[in-house]
Short mmCIF file of C-alpha atoms and ligand atoms in Angstrom, two decimals:
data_model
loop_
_atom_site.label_atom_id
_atom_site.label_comp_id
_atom_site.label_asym_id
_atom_site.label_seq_id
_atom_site.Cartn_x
_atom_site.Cartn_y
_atom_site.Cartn_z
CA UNK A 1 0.00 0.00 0.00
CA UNK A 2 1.09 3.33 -1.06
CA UNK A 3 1.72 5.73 1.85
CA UNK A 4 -0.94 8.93 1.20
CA UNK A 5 1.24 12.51 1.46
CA UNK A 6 0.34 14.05 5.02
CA UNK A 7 -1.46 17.21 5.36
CA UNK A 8 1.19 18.88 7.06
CA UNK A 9 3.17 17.84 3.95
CA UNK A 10 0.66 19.54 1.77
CA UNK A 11 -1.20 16.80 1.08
CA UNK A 12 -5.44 16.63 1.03
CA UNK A 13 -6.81 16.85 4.57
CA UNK A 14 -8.39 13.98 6.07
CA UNK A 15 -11.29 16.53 7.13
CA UNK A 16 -11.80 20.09 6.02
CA UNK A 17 -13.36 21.22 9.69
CA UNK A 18 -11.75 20.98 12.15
CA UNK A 19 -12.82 19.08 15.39
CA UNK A 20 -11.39 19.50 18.79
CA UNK A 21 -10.69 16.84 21.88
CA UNK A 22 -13.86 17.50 23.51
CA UNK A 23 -17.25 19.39 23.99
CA UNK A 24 -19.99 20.14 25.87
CA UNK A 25 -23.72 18.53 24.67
CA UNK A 26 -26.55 21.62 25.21
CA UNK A 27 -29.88 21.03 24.47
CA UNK A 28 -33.48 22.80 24.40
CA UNK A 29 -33.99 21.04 27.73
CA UNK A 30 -31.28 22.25 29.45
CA UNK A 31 -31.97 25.69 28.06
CA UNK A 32 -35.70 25.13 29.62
CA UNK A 33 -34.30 24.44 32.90
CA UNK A 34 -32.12 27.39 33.54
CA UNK A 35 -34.76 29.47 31.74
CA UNK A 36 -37.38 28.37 34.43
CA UNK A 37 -34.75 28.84 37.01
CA UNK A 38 -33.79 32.20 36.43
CA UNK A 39 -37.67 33.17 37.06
CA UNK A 40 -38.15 31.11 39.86
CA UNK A 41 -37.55 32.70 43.75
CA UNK A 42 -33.71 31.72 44.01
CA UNK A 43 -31.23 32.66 41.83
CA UNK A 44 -28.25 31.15 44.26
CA UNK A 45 -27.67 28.09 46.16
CA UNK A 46 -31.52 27.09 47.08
CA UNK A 47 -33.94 24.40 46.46
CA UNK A 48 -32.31 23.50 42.99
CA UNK A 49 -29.19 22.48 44.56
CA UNK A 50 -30.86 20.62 47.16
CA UNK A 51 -32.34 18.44 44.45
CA UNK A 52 -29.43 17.81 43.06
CA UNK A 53 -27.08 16.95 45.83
CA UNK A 54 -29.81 14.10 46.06
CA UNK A 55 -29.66 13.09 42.68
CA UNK A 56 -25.79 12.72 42.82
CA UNK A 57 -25.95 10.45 46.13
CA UNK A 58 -28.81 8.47 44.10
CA UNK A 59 -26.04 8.23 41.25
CA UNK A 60 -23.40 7.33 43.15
CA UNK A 61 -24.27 5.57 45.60
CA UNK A 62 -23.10 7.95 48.40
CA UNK A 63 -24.77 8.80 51.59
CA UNK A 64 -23.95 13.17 51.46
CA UNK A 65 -23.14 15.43 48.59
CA UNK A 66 -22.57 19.03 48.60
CA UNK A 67 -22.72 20.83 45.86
CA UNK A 68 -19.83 23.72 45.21
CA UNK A 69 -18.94 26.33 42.28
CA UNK A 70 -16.16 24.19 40.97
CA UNK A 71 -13.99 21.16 41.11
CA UNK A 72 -11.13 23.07 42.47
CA UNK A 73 -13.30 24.63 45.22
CA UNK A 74 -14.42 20.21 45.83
CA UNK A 75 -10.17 19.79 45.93
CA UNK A 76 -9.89 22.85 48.41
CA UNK A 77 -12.91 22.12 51.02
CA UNK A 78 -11.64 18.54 50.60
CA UNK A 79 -8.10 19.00 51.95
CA UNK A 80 -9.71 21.59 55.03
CA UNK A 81 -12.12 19.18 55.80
CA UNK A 82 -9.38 16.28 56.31
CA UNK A 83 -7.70 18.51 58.26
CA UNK A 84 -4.64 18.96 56.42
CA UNK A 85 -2.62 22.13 57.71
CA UNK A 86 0.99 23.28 57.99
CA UNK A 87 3.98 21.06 56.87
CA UNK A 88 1.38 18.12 56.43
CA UNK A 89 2.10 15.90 53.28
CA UNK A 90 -0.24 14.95 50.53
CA UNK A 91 0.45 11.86 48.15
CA UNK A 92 -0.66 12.87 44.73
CA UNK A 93 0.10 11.96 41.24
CA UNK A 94 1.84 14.02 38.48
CA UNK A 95 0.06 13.28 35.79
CA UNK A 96 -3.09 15.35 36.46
CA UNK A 97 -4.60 18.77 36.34
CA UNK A 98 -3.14 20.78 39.27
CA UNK A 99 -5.87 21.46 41.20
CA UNK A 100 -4.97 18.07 42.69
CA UNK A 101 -2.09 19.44 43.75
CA UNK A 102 -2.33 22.70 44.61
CA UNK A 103 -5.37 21.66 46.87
CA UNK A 104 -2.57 21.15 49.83
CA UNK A 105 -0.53 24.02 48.92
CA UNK A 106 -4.03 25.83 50.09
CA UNK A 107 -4.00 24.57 53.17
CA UNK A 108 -0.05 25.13 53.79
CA UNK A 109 0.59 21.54 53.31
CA UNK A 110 2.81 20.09 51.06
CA UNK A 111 1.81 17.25 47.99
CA UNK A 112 4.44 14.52 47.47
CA UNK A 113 4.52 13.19 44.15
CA UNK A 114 3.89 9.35 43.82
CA UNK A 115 4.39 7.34 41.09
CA UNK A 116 2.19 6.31 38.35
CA UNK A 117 1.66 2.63 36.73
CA UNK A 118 3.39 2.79 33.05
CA UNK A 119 0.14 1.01 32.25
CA UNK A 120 -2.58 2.20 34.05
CA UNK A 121 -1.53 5.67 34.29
CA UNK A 122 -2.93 5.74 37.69
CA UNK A 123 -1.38 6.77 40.62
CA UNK A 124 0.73 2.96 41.64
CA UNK A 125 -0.61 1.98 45.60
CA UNK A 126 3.22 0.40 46.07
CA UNK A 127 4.66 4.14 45.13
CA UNK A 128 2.36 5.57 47.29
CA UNK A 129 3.47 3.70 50.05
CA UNK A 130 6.74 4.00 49.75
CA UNK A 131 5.93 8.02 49.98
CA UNK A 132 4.67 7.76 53.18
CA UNK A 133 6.10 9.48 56.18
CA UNK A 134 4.72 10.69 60.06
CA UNK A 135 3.67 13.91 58.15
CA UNK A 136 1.71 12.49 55.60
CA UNK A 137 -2.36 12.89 56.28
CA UNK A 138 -3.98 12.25 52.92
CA UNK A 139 -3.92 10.85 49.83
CA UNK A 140 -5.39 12.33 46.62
CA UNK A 141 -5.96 9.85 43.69
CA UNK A 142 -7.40 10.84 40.12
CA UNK A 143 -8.89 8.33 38.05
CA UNK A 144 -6.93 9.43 34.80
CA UNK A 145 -9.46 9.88 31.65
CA UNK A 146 -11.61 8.20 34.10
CA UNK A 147 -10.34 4.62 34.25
CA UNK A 148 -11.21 3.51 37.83
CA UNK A 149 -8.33 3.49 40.59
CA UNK A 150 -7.15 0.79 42.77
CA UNK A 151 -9.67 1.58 45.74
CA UNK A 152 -9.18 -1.48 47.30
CA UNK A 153 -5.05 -0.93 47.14
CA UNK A 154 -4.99 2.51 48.19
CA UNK A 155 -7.85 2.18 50.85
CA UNK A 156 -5.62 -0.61 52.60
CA UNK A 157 -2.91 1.61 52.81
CA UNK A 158 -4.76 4.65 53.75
CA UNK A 159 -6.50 2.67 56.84
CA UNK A 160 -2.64 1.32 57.97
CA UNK A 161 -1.55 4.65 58.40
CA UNK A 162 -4.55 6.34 59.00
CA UNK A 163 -4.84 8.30 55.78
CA UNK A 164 -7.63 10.27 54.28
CA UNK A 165 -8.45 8.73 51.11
CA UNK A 166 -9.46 11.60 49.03
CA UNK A 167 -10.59 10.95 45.45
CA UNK A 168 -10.41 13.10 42.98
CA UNK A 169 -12.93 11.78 40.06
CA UNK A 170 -13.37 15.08 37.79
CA UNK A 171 -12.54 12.52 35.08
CA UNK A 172 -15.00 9.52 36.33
CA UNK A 173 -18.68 10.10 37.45
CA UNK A 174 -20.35 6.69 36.59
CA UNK A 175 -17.27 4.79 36.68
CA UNK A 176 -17.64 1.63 39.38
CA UNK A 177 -15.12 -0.47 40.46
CA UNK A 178 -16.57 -3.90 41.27
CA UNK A 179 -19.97 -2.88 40.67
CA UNK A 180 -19.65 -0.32 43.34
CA UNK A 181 -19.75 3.70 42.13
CA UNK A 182 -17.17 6.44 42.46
CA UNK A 183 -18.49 8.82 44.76
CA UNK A 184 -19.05 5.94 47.22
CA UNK A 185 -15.59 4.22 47.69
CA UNK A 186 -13.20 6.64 49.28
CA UNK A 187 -13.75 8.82 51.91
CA UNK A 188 -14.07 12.15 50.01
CA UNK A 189 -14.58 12.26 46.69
CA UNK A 190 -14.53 15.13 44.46
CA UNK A 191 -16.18 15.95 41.26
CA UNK A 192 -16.39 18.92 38.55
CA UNK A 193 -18.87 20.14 36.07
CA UNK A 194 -16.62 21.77 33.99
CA UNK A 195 -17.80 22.34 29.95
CA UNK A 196 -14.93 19.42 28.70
CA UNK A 197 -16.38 16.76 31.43
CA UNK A 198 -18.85 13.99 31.12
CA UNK A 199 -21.70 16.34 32.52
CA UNK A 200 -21.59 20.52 32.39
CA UNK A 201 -23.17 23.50 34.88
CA UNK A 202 -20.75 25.70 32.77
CA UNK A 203 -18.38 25.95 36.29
CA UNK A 204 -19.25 23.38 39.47
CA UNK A 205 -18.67 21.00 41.26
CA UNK A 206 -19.70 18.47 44.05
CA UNK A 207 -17.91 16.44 47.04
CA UNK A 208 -19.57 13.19 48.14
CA UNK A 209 -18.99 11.32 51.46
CA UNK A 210 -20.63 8.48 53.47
CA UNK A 211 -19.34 10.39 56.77
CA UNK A 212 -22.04 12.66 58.34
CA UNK A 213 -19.15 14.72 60.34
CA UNK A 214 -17.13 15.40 57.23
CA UNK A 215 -20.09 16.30 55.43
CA UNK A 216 -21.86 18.67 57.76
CA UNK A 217 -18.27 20.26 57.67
CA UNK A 218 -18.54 21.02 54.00
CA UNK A 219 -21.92 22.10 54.22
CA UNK A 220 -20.38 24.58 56.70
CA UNK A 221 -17.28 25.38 54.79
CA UNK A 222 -19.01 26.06 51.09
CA UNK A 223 -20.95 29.24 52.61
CA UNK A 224 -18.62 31.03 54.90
CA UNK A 225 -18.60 28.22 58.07
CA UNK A 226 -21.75 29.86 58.90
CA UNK A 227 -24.45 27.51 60.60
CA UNK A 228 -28.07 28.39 60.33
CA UNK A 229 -29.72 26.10 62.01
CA UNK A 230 -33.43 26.49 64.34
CA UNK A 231 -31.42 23.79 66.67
CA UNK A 232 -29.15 26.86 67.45
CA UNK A 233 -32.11 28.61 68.78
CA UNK A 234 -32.10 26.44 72.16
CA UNK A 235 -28.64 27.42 72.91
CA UNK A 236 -28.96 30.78 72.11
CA UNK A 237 -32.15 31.79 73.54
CA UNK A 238 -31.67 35.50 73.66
CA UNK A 239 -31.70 35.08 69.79
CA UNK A 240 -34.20 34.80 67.32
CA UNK A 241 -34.84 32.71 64.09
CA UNK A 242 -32.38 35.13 62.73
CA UNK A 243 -29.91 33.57 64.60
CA UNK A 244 -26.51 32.45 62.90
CA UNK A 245 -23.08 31.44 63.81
CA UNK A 246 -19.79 31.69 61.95
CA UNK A 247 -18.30 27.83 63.38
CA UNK A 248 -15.22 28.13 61.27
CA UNK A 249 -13.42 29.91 58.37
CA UNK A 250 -15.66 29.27 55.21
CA UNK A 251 -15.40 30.81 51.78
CA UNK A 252 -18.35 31.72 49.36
CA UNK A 253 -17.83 28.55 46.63
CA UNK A 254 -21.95 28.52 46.35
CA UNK A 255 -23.21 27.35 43.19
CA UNK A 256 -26.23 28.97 41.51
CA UNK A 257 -29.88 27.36 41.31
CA UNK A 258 -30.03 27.86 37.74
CA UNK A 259 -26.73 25.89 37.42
CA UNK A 260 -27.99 23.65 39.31
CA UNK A 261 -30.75 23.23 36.94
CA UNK A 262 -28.69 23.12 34.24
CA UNK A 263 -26.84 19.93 35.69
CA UNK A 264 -30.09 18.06 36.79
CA UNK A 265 -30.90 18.58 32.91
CA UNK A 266 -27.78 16.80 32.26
CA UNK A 267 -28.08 14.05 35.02
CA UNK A 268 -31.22 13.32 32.68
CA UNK A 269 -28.97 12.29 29.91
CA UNK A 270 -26.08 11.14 31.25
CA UNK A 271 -26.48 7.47 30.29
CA UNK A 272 -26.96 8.55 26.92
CA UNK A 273 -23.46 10.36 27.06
CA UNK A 274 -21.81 7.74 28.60
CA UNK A 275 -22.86 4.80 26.33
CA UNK A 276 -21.96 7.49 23.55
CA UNK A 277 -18.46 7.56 25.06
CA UNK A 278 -18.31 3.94 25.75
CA UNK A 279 -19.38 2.91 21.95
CA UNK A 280 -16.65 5.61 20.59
CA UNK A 281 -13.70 4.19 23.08
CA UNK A 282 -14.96 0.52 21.56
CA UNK A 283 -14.73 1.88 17.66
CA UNK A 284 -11.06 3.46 18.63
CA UNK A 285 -9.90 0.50 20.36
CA UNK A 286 -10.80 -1.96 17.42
CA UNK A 287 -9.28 0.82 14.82
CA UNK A 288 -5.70 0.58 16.72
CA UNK A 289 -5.58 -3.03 17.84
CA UNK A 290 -3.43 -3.91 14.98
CA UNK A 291 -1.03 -0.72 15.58
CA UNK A 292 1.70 -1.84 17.91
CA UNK A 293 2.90 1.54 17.27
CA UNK A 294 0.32 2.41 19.24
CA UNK A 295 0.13 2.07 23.53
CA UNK A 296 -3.18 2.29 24.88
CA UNK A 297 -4.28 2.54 28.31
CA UNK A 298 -4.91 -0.31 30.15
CA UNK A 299 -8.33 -0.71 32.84
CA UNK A 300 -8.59 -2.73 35.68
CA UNK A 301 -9.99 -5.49 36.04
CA UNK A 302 -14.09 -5.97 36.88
CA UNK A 303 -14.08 -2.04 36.41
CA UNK A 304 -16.74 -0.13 34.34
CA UNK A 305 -14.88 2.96 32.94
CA UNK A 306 -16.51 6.24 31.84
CA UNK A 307 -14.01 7.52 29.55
CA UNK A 308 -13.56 11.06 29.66
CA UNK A 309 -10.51 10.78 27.73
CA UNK A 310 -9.19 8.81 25.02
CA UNK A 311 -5.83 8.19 25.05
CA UNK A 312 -2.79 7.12 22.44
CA UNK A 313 0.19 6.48 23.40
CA UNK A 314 2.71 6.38 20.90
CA UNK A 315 5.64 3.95 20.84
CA UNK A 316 9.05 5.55 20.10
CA UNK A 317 10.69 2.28 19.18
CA UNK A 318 8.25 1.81 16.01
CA UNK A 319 7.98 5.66 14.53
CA UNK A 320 10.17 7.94 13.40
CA UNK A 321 8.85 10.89 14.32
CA UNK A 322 8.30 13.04 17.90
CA UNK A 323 5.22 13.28 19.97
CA UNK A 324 5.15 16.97 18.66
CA UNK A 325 5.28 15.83 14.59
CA UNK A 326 2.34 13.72 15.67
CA UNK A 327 0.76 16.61 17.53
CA UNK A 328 1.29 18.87 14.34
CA UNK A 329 0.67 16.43 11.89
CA UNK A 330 -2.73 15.74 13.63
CA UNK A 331 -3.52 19.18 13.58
CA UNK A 332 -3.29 19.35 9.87
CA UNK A 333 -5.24 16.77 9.60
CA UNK A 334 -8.18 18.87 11.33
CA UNK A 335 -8.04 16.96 14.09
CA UNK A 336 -7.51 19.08 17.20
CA UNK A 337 -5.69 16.43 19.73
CA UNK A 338 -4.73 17.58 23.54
CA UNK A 339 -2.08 16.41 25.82
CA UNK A 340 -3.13 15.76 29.38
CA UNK A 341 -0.81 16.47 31.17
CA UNK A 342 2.59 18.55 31.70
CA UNK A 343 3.09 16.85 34.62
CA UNK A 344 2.36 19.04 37.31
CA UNK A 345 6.11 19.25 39.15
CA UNK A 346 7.44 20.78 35.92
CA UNK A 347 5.06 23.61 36.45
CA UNK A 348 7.39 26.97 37.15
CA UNK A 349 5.66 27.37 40.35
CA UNK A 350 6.33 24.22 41.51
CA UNK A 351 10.13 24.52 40.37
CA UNK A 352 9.92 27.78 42.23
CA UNK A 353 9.05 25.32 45.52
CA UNK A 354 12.15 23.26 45.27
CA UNK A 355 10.62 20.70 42.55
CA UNK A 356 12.77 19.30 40.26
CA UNK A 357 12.14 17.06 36.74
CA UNK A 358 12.96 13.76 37.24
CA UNK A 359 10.96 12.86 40.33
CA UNK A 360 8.45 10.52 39.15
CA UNK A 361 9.70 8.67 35.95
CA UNK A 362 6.84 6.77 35.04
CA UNK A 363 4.76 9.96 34.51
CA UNK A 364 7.50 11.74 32.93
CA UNK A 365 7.63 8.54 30.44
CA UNK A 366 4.38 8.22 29.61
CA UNK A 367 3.79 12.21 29.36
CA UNK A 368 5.88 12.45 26.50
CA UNK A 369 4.23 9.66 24.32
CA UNK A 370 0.77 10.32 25.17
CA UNK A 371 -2.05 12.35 23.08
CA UNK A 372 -5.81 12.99 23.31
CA UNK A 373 -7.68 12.46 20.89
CA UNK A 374 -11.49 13.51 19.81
CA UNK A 375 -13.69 11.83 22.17
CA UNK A 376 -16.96 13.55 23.15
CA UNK A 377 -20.71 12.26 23.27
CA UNK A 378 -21.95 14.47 20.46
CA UNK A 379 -18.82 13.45 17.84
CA UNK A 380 -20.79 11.31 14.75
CA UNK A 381 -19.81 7.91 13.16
CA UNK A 382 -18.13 9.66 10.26
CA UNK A 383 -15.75 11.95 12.49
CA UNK A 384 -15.16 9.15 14.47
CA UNK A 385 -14.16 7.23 11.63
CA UNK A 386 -11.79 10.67 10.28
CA UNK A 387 -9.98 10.56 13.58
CA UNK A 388 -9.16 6.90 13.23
CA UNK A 389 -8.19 7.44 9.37
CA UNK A 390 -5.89 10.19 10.47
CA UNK A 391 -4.50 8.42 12.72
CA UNK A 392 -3.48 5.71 10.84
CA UNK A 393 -2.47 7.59 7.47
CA UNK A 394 -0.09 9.60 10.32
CA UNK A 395 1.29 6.13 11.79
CA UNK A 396 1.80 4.80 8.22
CA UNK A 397 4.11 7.94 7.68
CA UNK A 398 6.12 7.23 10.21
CA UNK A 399 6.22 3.21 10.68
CA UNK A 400 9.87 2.62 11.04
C1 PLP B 501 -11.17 19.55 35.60
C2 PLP B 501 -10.33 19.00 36.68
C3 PLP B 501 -10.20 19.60 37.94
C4 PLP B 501 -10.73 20.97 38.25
O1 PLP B 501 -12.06 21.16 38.06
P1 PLP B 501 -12.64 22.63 37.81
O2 PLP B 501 -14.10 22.40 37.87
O3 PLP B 501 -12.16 23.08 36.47
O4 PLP B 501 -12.14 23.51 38.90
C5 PLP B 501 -9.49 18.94 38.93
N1 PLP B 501 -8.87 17.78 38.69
C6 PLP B 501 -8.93 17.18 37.48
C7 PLP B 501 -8.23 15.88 37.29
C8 PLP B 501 -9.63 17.79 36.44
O5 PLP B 501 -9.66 17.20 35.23
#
């Protein structure tokens, strides 16, 4: 077979729009829910975000949600809520968005970079114990592109050392691992709403617990520690029904009612997204079975993986060309790839805090080989099929 000239070459375009990594899925439904929102009696955090802190423990399985303006602002409450404070370590991974991260930097503690399985590209349980010290008080695991974690691995460790197993599954709501749902496996788990994830409020987010102390803590903490309770009354019975107390330093990381809405709207079509995901990861993974220039991402075992990201990983030994030609020649192609991510030590900040390349080499290795491609509930058969036909015309190029 004759190898077709690449677009970057000046050769024909496998597509002549282009498409991007992912998107958000807006309908007239949605656009009916905030509509009615807007005109209803609450414009902020009311009965709308009520409702839908139950329909995330119905989804997940977990006992408590609360609802917040973004995943970060999950990550942040998170870390206060386990208590982390001065000096106190956090095991994270590198190869995430860092918000995981910076969560303990927040709090004045300090994340410690653990390993990630070359295969996985999960945080690895035996390099998270091996990062353990009498300063260490949490753990924060991401379920990369959101292929399930070892929660049975890294919630034996954190219950040895008495750990807070914090989750951070922006990447995974619906995945389960042994039939059991993320939200309701570690201790806090954190979600976000972002545009580019499985289901939108434009910015939020959500933590979900089974503890009733942890939760009535984030309750607390989303709204400025304040409690307004009637209970309060009987202890304070000078006061009236106006009665409030500030228990502890809160911020203001409310969500809105009619984002609120917005997400319910989703939650009502978030099968549908998910099996759209799940048939698109199927089609990809047939396309590049036959490519061993081609890595991809391996799941767990008895896992059920919503995949918010698709990823290739190329294979150095079997093409001539650099992640970047790929990138570019991708690009040309009219296929917008992303790489998630630079791992998050190499950041300048985090240089700036004594951080230096080199520290996790696993992450490092797979960083450089790794792109994501298209994959989003709303991309059709026949751009599905483009992505895999540039990808291959681009592999042919470059077979060694
Ligand atoms: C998106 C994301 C976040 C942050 O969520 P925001 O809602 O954008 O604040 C945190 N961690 C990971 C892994 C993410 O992908």
């Amino acid at each position: 077979m004759s190898k077709e000239k690449l677009a970057i070459h000046g050769g024909e375009p496998v597509r002549s729009e282009k498409i991007y990594y992912g998107r958000q899925w807006i309908n007239e439904d949605d656009v009916k829910a905030v509509s009615e929102t807007l005109l209803s009696d609450y414009l902020t955090t009311g009965p709308k975000v009520a409702a839908l802190e139950d329909v995330l423990c119905e989804y997940t399985g977990a006992k408590f949600a609360t609802v917040v303006s973004n995943g970060t602002a999950a990550l942040h409450l998170a870390a206060i809520a386990a208590g982390i404070g001065e000096g106190d370590e956090v095991i994270t991974t590198g190869l995430t968005f860092m918000a995981s991260a910076n969560c303990a930097l927040y709090c004045g503690g300090k994340p410690v970079f653990a390993d990630i399985d070359p295969e996985t590209y999960n945080i690895d349980p035996a390099e998270i114990e091996k990062k353990i010290t009498s300063r260490t008080k949490a753990v924060v695991a991401v379920d990369y592109a959101g292929c399930s974690i070892d929660h049975a691995a890294i919630r034996e460790i954190c219950d040895r050392h008495h750990l807070v197993f914090i989750e951070d599954a922006a990447h995974a709501i619906g995945t389960r691992d042994h039939g059991q749902g993320v939200g309701s496996i570690a201790d806090m788990t954190c979600f976000s709403f972002h545009p580019v994830k499985t289901v939108t409020s434009g910015e939020g987010g959500a933590i979900t617990t089974n503890d009733p102390e942890l939760h009535h803590k984030l309750q607390l903490l989303r709204s400025h520690g304040i409690e307004h309770d009637e209970a309060l009354m009987w202890e304070a019975p000078h006061e009236g029904i106006w009665y409030y107390e500030q228990q502890m330093l809160g911020y203001n990381y409310r969500l809105t009612d009619f984002q609120a809405a917005l997400l319910m709207s989703q939650m009502n079509r978030i099968d549908m997204f998910i099996e759209r995901r799940h048939a698109i990861t199927e089609k990809y993974n047939a396309a590049f079975a036959d490519l061993p220039e081609i890595i991809l991402q391996k799941e767990l075992p008895d896992t059920q993986n919503v995949h918010h990201l698709y990823e290739i990983r190329l294979n150095d030994e079997l093409l001539s060309c650099t992640r970047r030609e790929f990138f570019d020649a991708m690009s040309a192609e009219n296929v917008q790839c992303q790489i998630h991510y630079v791992p998050v030590y190499w950041m300048p900040y985090y240089k700036s805090l004594g951080y230096t390349e080199g520290l996790c080499p696993n992450c490092e290795k797979v960083y450089k080989g790794i792109l994501s491609i298209p994959l989003y509930p709303r991309l059709t058969d026949a751009e599905t099929d483009d992505v895999i036909k540039a990808v291959r015309k681009i592999v042919e190029w470059y077979r060694i």
